[in-house]
Structures are given as C-alpha cells and as structure tokens.
Short mmCIF file of C-alpha atoms in Angstrom, two decimals:
data_model
loop_
_atom_site.label_atom_id
_atom_site.label_comp_id
_atom_site.label_asym_id
_atom_site.label_seq_id
_atom_site.Cartn_x
_atom_site.Cartn_y
_atom_site.Cartn_z
CA MET A 88 227.68 173.83 12.66
CA THR A 89 227.98 175.63 15.70
CA GLU A 90 224.75 177.91 16.73
CA PRO A 91 226.48 180.68 18.39
CA ARG A 92 224.89 181.79 21.76
CA PHE A 93 225.52 185.49 20.94
CA THR A 94 223.23 185.41 17.90
CA PHE A 95 220.55 183.75 19.86
CA LEU A 96 220.75 186.24 22.42
CA LEU A 97 220.37 189.02 19.84
CA GLY A 98 217.44 187.48 18.33
CA LEU A 99 215.34 186.85 21.53
CA LEU A 100 216.33 190.40 22.95
CA LEU A 101 214.64 191.94 19.84
CA LEU A 102 211.92 189.26 19.82
CA VAL A 103 211.12 189.36 23.49
CA ALA A 104 212.21 193.14 24.19
CA CYS A 105 209.71 194.23 21.54
CA GLY A 106 207.03 191.90 22.47
CA CYS A 107 207.13 192.91 25.89
CA ASN A 108 206.38 196.69 24.69
CA SER A 109 203.10 195.58 22.86
CA LYS A 110 200.55 195.09 25.60
CA PRO A 111 197.38 197.03 25.03
CA LYS A 112 195.87 196.20 28.22
CA THR A 113 198.58 197.77 30.48
CA THR A 114 200.46 201.09 30.36
CA THR A 115 203.96 200.23 28.77
CA PRO A 116 206.91 200.70 31.66
CA SER A 117 209.03 203.50 30.53
CA GLY A 118 212.50 204.95 31.53
CA ARG A 119 213.87 203.28 34.69
CA TYR A 120 211.49 200.14 34.25
CA SER A 121 211.39 199.92 30.40
CA ALA A 122 212.49 196.58 28.60
CA ASP A 123 215.19 198.29 26.92
CA SER A 124 216.68 199.97 30.07
CA LEU A 125 216.43 196.65 32.15
CA MET A 126 218.16 194.74 29.43
CA ALA A 127 220.98 197.09 29.13
CA LEU A 128 221.32 196.94 32.84
CA ALA A 129 221.42 193.19 32.89
CA SER A 130 224.05 193.13 30.28
CA THR A 131 226.66 194.81 32.61
CA ASP A 132 225.31 193.90 36.13
CA LEU A 133 222.76 191.17 35.98
CA ASP A 134 222.04 191.32 40.05
CA ALA A 135 221.31 195.16 39.71
CA ALA A 136 218.67 194.32 37.06
CA TYR A 137 216.91 191.57 39.05
CA GLN A 138 217.10 194.11 42.10
CA ARG A 139 215.49 197.02 39.78
CA ILE A 140 212.82 194.56 38.71
CA GLY A 141 211.72 193.82 42.06
CA GLU A 142 211.93 197.42 43.21
CA GLY A 143 209.65 198.12 40.18
CA GLU A 144 207.09 195.43 41.05
CA LEU A 145 207.07 196.74 44.62
CA GLY A 146 206.70 200.30 43.65
CA GLY A 147 203.79 199.25 41.22
CA GLU A 148 205.88 200.32 38.03
CA LEU A 149 205.51 196.85 36.98
CA SER A 150 202.94 194.39 37.30
CA ALA A 151 203.55 190.94 38.68
CA HIS A 152 203.38 189.38 35.03
CA GLU A 153 205.66 192.17 33.79
CA ALA A 154 208.28 191.41 36.41
CA ALA A 155 208.25 187.63 36.03
CA LEU A 156 208.42 187.86 32.15
CA MET A 157 211.46 190.41 32.58
CA ASN A 158 213.12 187.98 35.05
CA ALA A 159 212.48 185.16 32.53
CA ASN A 160 214.12 187.30 29.72
CA ILE A 161 217.32 188.24 31.33
CA THR A 162 217.75 185.05 33.16
CA TYR A 163 217.43 183.16 29.92
CA LEU A 164 219.52 185.86 27.98
CA PHE A 165 222.35 186.18 30.33
CA THR A 166 222.79 183.00 32.24
CA GLU A 167 222.31 179.28 31.36
CA ASN A 168 220.01 178.52 34.13
CA TYR A 169 216.91 177.59 32.02
CA THR A 170 215.20 175.97 34.99
CA LEU A 171 215.07 179.12 36.59
CA ALA A 172 214.06 181.01 33.44
CA LYS A 173 211.06 178.55 32.88
CA ASP A 174 210.15 179.12 36.44
CA HIS A 175 209.91 182.91 35.90
CA CYS A 176 207.96 182.39 32.87
CA ARG A 177 205.53 180.18 34.49
CA ASN A 178 204.79 182.80 37.19
CA ALA A 179 204.30 185.16 34.42
CA ILE A 180 201.61 183.07 33.02
CA ASP A 181 200.01 182.29 36.40
CA ALA A 182 199.97 185.97 36.89
CA LEU A 183 197.60 186.75 34.07
CA ASP A 184 193.79 186.55 33.84
CA LYS A 185 192.79 183.60 32.08
CA ASN A 186 191.15 185.35 29.17
CA ASP A 187 194.26 187.61 28.75
CA ASP A 188 195.16 185.47 25.46
CA GLU A 189 197.62 188.28 23.74
CA ARG A 190 199.88 188.22 26.88
CA ARG A 191 199.63 184.36 27.63
CA MET A 192 200.49 183.69 23.89
CA THR A 193 203.74 185.86 24.17
CA ALA A 194 204.79 184.28 27.31
CA LEU A 195 204.04 180.60 25.96
CA HIS A 196 206.11 181.33 22.94
CA LEU A 197 209.03 182.53 25.29
CA LEU A 198 208.54 179.37 27.51
CA SER A 199 208.52 177.06 24.58
CA THR A 200 211.86 178.69 23.23
CA ILE A 201 213.60 178.51 26.46
CA ALA A 202 212.35 174.72 26.62
CA GLU A 203 213.68 174.03 23.34
CA THR A 204 216.99 175.64 24.01
CA ASP A 205 217.14 173.27 27.09
CA LYS A 206 216.05 170.35 24.97
CA ASP A 207 213.18 170.04 27.56
CA PHE A 208 210.90 168.61 24.97
CA ASN A 209 207.96 167.96 27.16
CA THR A 210 207.61 171.56 28.22
CA CYS A 211 208.34 172.63 24.88
CA ILE A 212 205.52 170.50 23.14
CA LYS A 213 203.07 171.49 25.94
CA ALA A 214 203.80 175.24 25.54
CA TYR A 215 203.55 174.91 21.90
CA SER A 216 200.48 173.22 21.87
CA GLU A 217 198.80 175.74 24.33
CA GLY A 218 200.26 178.60 22.48
CA LYS A 219 199.05 177.48 19.02
CA ALA A 220 195.52 176.84 20.10
CA ILE A 221 195.46 180.20 21.43
CA ALA A 222 196.62 181.85 18.25
CA SER A 223 194.24 179.42 16.14
CA ARG A 224 191.24 180.67 18.58
CA ASN A 225 192.15 184.25 17.87
CA LYS A 226 193.10 183.93 14.14
CA LEU A 227 196.28 184.96 14.09
CA PRO A 228 198.25 182.83 11.43
CA LEU A 229 201.48 184.55 12.12
CA GLU A 230 201.48 183.53 15.47
CA GLU A 231 200.63 180.14 14.67
CA TYR A 232 203.64 179.99 12.53
CA LYS A 233 206.09 180.75 15.08
CA PHE A 234 204.96 178.20 17.02
CA ASP A 235 205.14 175.88 14.26
CA TYR A 236 208.70 176.97 13.68
CA ILE A 237 209.52 175.80 17.41
CA ALA A 238 207.72 172.56 17.07
CA GLY A 239 209.86 172.02 13.88
CA LYS A 240 213.10 172.62 15.76
CA CYS A 241 212.28 170.34 18.46
CA MET A 242 211.72 167.54 15.84
CA PHE A 243 215.06 168.41 14.54
CA ASP A 244 216.57 168.06 17.89
CA LEU A 245 215.02 164.80 18.41
CA ASP A 246 216.69 163.38 15.15
CA LEU A 247 213.77 163.88 13.10
CA HIS A 248 215.62 165.84 10.72
CA ASP A 249 213.50 165.71 7.54
CA GLU A 250 210.34 166.28 9.39
CA GLY A 251 211.58 168.99 11.41
CA ILE A 252 213.20 170.93 8.43
CA ALA A 253 210.08 170.52 6.46
CA LEU A 254 207.90 172.13 9.28
CA MET A 255 210.59 174.87 9.86
CA GLN A 256 210.65 175.67 6.07
CA SER A 257 207.10 175.62 5.84
CA SER A 258 206.32 177.87 8.77
CA ILE A 259 208.78 180.44 7.43
CA ASP A 260 207.40 180.55 3.92
CA LYS A 261 204.00 181.01 5.23
CA ALA A 262 205.24 183.62 7.95
CA LYS A 263 207.20 185.82 5.41
CA PRO A 264 204.11 187.54 3.51
CA LEU A 265 202.64 188.52 6.96
CA VAL A 266 205.62 190.02 8.46
CA LYS A 267 205.12 193.54 9.25
CA THR A 268 206.55 194.88 12.77
CA GLU A 269 209.99 195.01 13.83
CA SER A 270 209.74 192.32 16.30
CA ASP A 271 208.46 190.04 13.21
CA PHE A 272 211.35 190.51 11.24
CA GLY A 273 213.52 189.78 14.16
CA ASN A 274 211.76 186.53 14.65
CA LEU A 275 212.02 185.79 11.09
CA VAL A 276 215.66 186.54 10.47
CA TYR A 277 216.53 184.33 13.53
CA PHE A 278 214.32 181.60 12.06
CA VAL A 279 215.74 181.73 8.73
CA ASN A 280 219.40 181.74 10.08
CA ASN A 281 218.92 178.77 12.53
CA LEU A 282 217.29 176.88 9.32
CA ILE A 283 220.29 177.49 7.37
CA ASN A 284 222.57 176.00 10.47
CA CYS A 285 219.94 172.80 10.29
CA TYR A 286 220.54 172.66 6.42
CA LEU A 287 224.32 172.76 6.70
CA ALA A 288 224.15 170.13 9.74
CA VAL A 289 222.52 167.61 7.49
CA GLY A 290 224.63 168.44 4.60
CA ASN A 291 222.07 169.98 2.38
CA MET A 292 224.20 172.55 0.90
CA GLN A 293 222.01 173.61 -1.97
CA LYS A 294 219.02 174.32 0.47
CA ALA A 295 221.34 176.31 2.67
CA LEU A 296 222.36 178.36 -0.10
CA GLU A 297 218.79 179.11 -1.10
CA ALA A 298 217.74 180.04 2.45
CA SER A 299 220.70 182.25 2.56
CA GLU A 300 219.26 184.26 -0.27
CA THR A 301 216.04 184.54 1.76
CA LEU A 302 218.01 186.02 4.78
CA GLU A 303 219.84 188.47 2.80
CA ASP A 304 216.49 189.94 1.59
CA LEU A 305 215.10 189.74 4.84
CA LEU A 306 218.22 191.85 6.32
CA GLY A 307 218.01 194.20 3.64
CA SER A 308 214.13 194.92 4.31
CA MET A 309 214.49 195.20 8.07
CA GLU A 310 217.56 197.49 7.84
CA THR A 311 215.52 199.70 5.35
CA LYS A 312 212.50 199.95 7.66
CA TYR A 313 214.42 199.89 10.82
CA PRO A 314 217.68 201.94 10.37
CA ASP A 315 218.52 201.79 14.16
CA ASP A 316 218.66 198.08 13.67
CA LYS A 317 221.84 197.95 11.82
CA PRO A 318 224.14 196.46 14.45
CA TYR A 319 221.62 193.60 14.79
CA CYS A 320 221.39 193.21 10.86
CA ASP A 321 225.21 193.40 10.75
CA SER A 322 225.60 190.65 13.09
CA TYR A 323 223.41 188.19 10.92
CA ARG A 324 225.46 189.37 7.76
CA TYR A 325 228.36 187.70 9.27
CA HIS A 326 226.64 184.58 9.79
CA LEU A 327 225.19 185.11 6.21
CA TYR A 328 228.39 185.24 4.43
CA ALA A 329 230.27 182.68 6.67
CA GLU A 330 227.65 179.98 6.23
CA ARG A 331 227.17 180.79 2.72
CA ALA A 332 230.92 180.46 2.04
CA VAL A 333 230.83 176.96 3.78
CA ALA A 334 227.83 175.92 1.53
CA LYS A 335 229.55 177.23 -1.85
CA VAL A 336 232.84 175.26 -0.77
CA SER A 337 231.02 172.13 -0.29
CA LEU A 338 229.19 172.82 -3.65
CA GLY A 339 232.39 173.45 -5.48
CA GLN A 340 231.64 177.08 -6.35
CA THR A 341 234.57 179.27 -6.89
CA ASP A 342 233.39 182.16 -5.30
CA ALA A 343 233.18 180.81 -1.54
CA GLN A 344 236.22 183.08 -0.61
CA ALA A 345 234.66 186.31 -1.69
CA ASP A 346 231.90 185.62 0.68
CA PHE A 347 234.20 184.60 3.33
CA ASP A 348 236.30 187.73 3.02
CA ARG A 349 232.99 189.63 3.22
CA ALA A 350 232.30 188.03 6.46
CA LEU A 351 235.50 188.98 7.75
CA ALA A 352 234.56 192.63 7.23
CA TYR A 353 232.25 192.68 10.44
CA ASP A 354 233.56 192.99 13.96
CA PHE A 355 231.54 190.09 14.99
CA ALA A 356 233.94 188.02 13.33
CA TYR A 357 236.40 188.48 15.69
CA SER A 358 234.21 187.56 18.67
CA ALA A 359 234.65 184.19 20.51
CA ASP A 360 231.30 183.15 18.50
CA GLY A 361 232.23 184.54 15.30
CA CYS A 362 235.44 182.74 15.23
CA MET A 363 233.72 179.36 15.51
CA LEU A 364 232.18 180.10 12.35
CA GLN A 365 235.28 180.98 10.81
CA ALA A 366 236.53 177.62 12.04
CA ASP A 367 233.84 175.91 10.40
CA TYR A 368 235.00 177.25 7.05
CA TYR A 369 238.73 176.63 7.44
CA ALA A 370 237.64 173.09 8.25
CA VAL A 371 235.48 172.40 5.10
CA THR A 372 238.42 174.06 3.29
CA GLY A 373 240.93 171.90 4.86
CA GLN A 374 242.98 174.68 6.58
CA VAL A 375 243.67 172.54 9.54
CA ASP A 376 246.45 175.04 11.09
CA SER A 377 243.98 178.03 10.78
CA VAL A 378 241.34 175.86 12.55
CA ALA A 379 243.91 174.78 15.28
CA SER A 380 245.00 178.46 15.79
CA LEU A 381 241.28 179.65 16.15
CA LEU A 382 240.49 176.93 18.87
CA ALA A 383 243.64 177.74 20.90
CA ARG A 384 242.55 181.31 21.22
CA TYR A 385 238.96 180.64 21.59
CA PRO A 386 238.27 176.67 22.87
CA TYR A 387 234.72 175.89 22.13
CA GLN A 388 232.96 174.80 25.42
CA GLY A 389 229.72 173.24 23.76
CA THR A 390 228.90 169.77 23.25
CA ASP A 391 228.76 169.67 19.15
#
C-alpha cells in the first residue's frame, strides 16, 4: 500500500505546529512569526520562510530553539532533505536548557519521526529512548505512548512486522482514553491511519477493517470538537473509505464499492497522492485498465 506524503505532511503540520504553540516558558510568537504564518508562507515560498525565521531570530521575536525547530519543521514538511531537517532538530535541542524537559521531549518526538521517515533507525531509537525516559520521569503516559508508536513503526520498517504492529496497536489503545487536545487528536488520527496501512501491507484485512472503525470515530470526535479542522478530517476520510474499500474487497464483502464511491466524493481523491489509493482499489478489484490510466497521469515516484 502507498503511504501518501501529503497525508503525512498534514499530520505533522497539525502535530508540530500545535506543539510549537504550547510552550509555557516562553511567550508564544504571534503574527508574522507564528507557526501558522510561517507554515503558510513555507507552503508557497520556502526560501522566504527560511528568511523570515532568520529575521525573527535576529530581531528577538524567535528564540534560537524556536527558530531551529521551525526550520526543522518546514524542511521536513516541504522538502525531502531529511539530513538537514535532523540537523535543525539537533540545533533546537542543543539550544535548550538541560532541564527544559517539555520542549526537549517535543523536539525529540520530531527528531525521531523525521529519522523514522528517513529510515535512520539509529537516530530514531536514540531519540525515542531519550524522549520516552523524559516522559516517564515526568509521569506523562500519553507522551510515552507516542514514542512507543514510533518505536513500533521502526520495528515494522525493519521487517519485524508482528512485533511492530503489536506495539503500534498497543500504544494507540492506551493513548485513546487520554486524548484531550487538538494536537493529541491530530497525532492519533495519523497513527491509526498509518496502522491501517501496515495491516493492509501484511494482508490482515480484518484488523485493517477494525482499525478503520476506530479512525472513523476519531475523525467524528475531532471535527465535533474542532470544526475548523474539517479539511484535515476530510483528507483522512478519503483515506478511510478508500482503505476500507480495499479491505472489504479482499474479505469478499459486497459493500466495498459503496465505500469507494464515498471516497471519490472528496476533492483529495483527485490529487496525485489520492490517485495512488484509487490505484490500490482498482488493483485488488482487477481493473487493470483503470490502474494503467491512473499511473499514466500520475506516475508513482516511490520505491514500493
């Protein structure tokens, strides 16, 4: 199964941007130097965003930590230069006081996530271990479970599929009752959607179907609590219905087409990444001509 980068970016944008705005020890940057403003600028002019971050640090609007972490965010989200993104992350960590556990933990979560994406497992596990230790020391179980999820994904990527999925599923099950904030919901939605893709990848369609029910409930709760996040939720609903359709076809369920039709009602279905999920459905239903047509329009550049 494909793991569309656009969805990954949305998840991390919500996760990290919200995280960057919850630092009790500093004044939250606002206006020109807020996370939202810088992310919006980076999406259209990355060089200008880097320049503005430098300007904010030079003028004292952003601390060295905030500037480095934002540089890490936008490098990760809008480029594939993961080495540079990790370097920015390390600079953000180095700029912190050694006792600033909260912000160190946030930066370590980002570093481990970038490293997992880059398949840099040594960096990922090292950041995971330090971050989990901080979370445990501060009695923050939800943060521990977030790090456990990343460790589980690393295991899956290392072909320890059963062990990785078990840890991912366990961390999600433990985190669900503790989710309270917008960024918590954003984390969990991304985690569950990724878990569905892992179940599909190993052919466990029944578990993929069960996880899709969890994702649907999460999206409903998130949109109720945070109506402004509807575009984010809708992008995941497309994945939910498309992935569910694949699982149902594989299980011989006759209502798979209805789920696929629901997926096609979302604009994201017709993006390049969205079309890759369409191709997955057409492949399992034996619609070879439809797969060929999609791939001709949106040739997949990944390695799967």
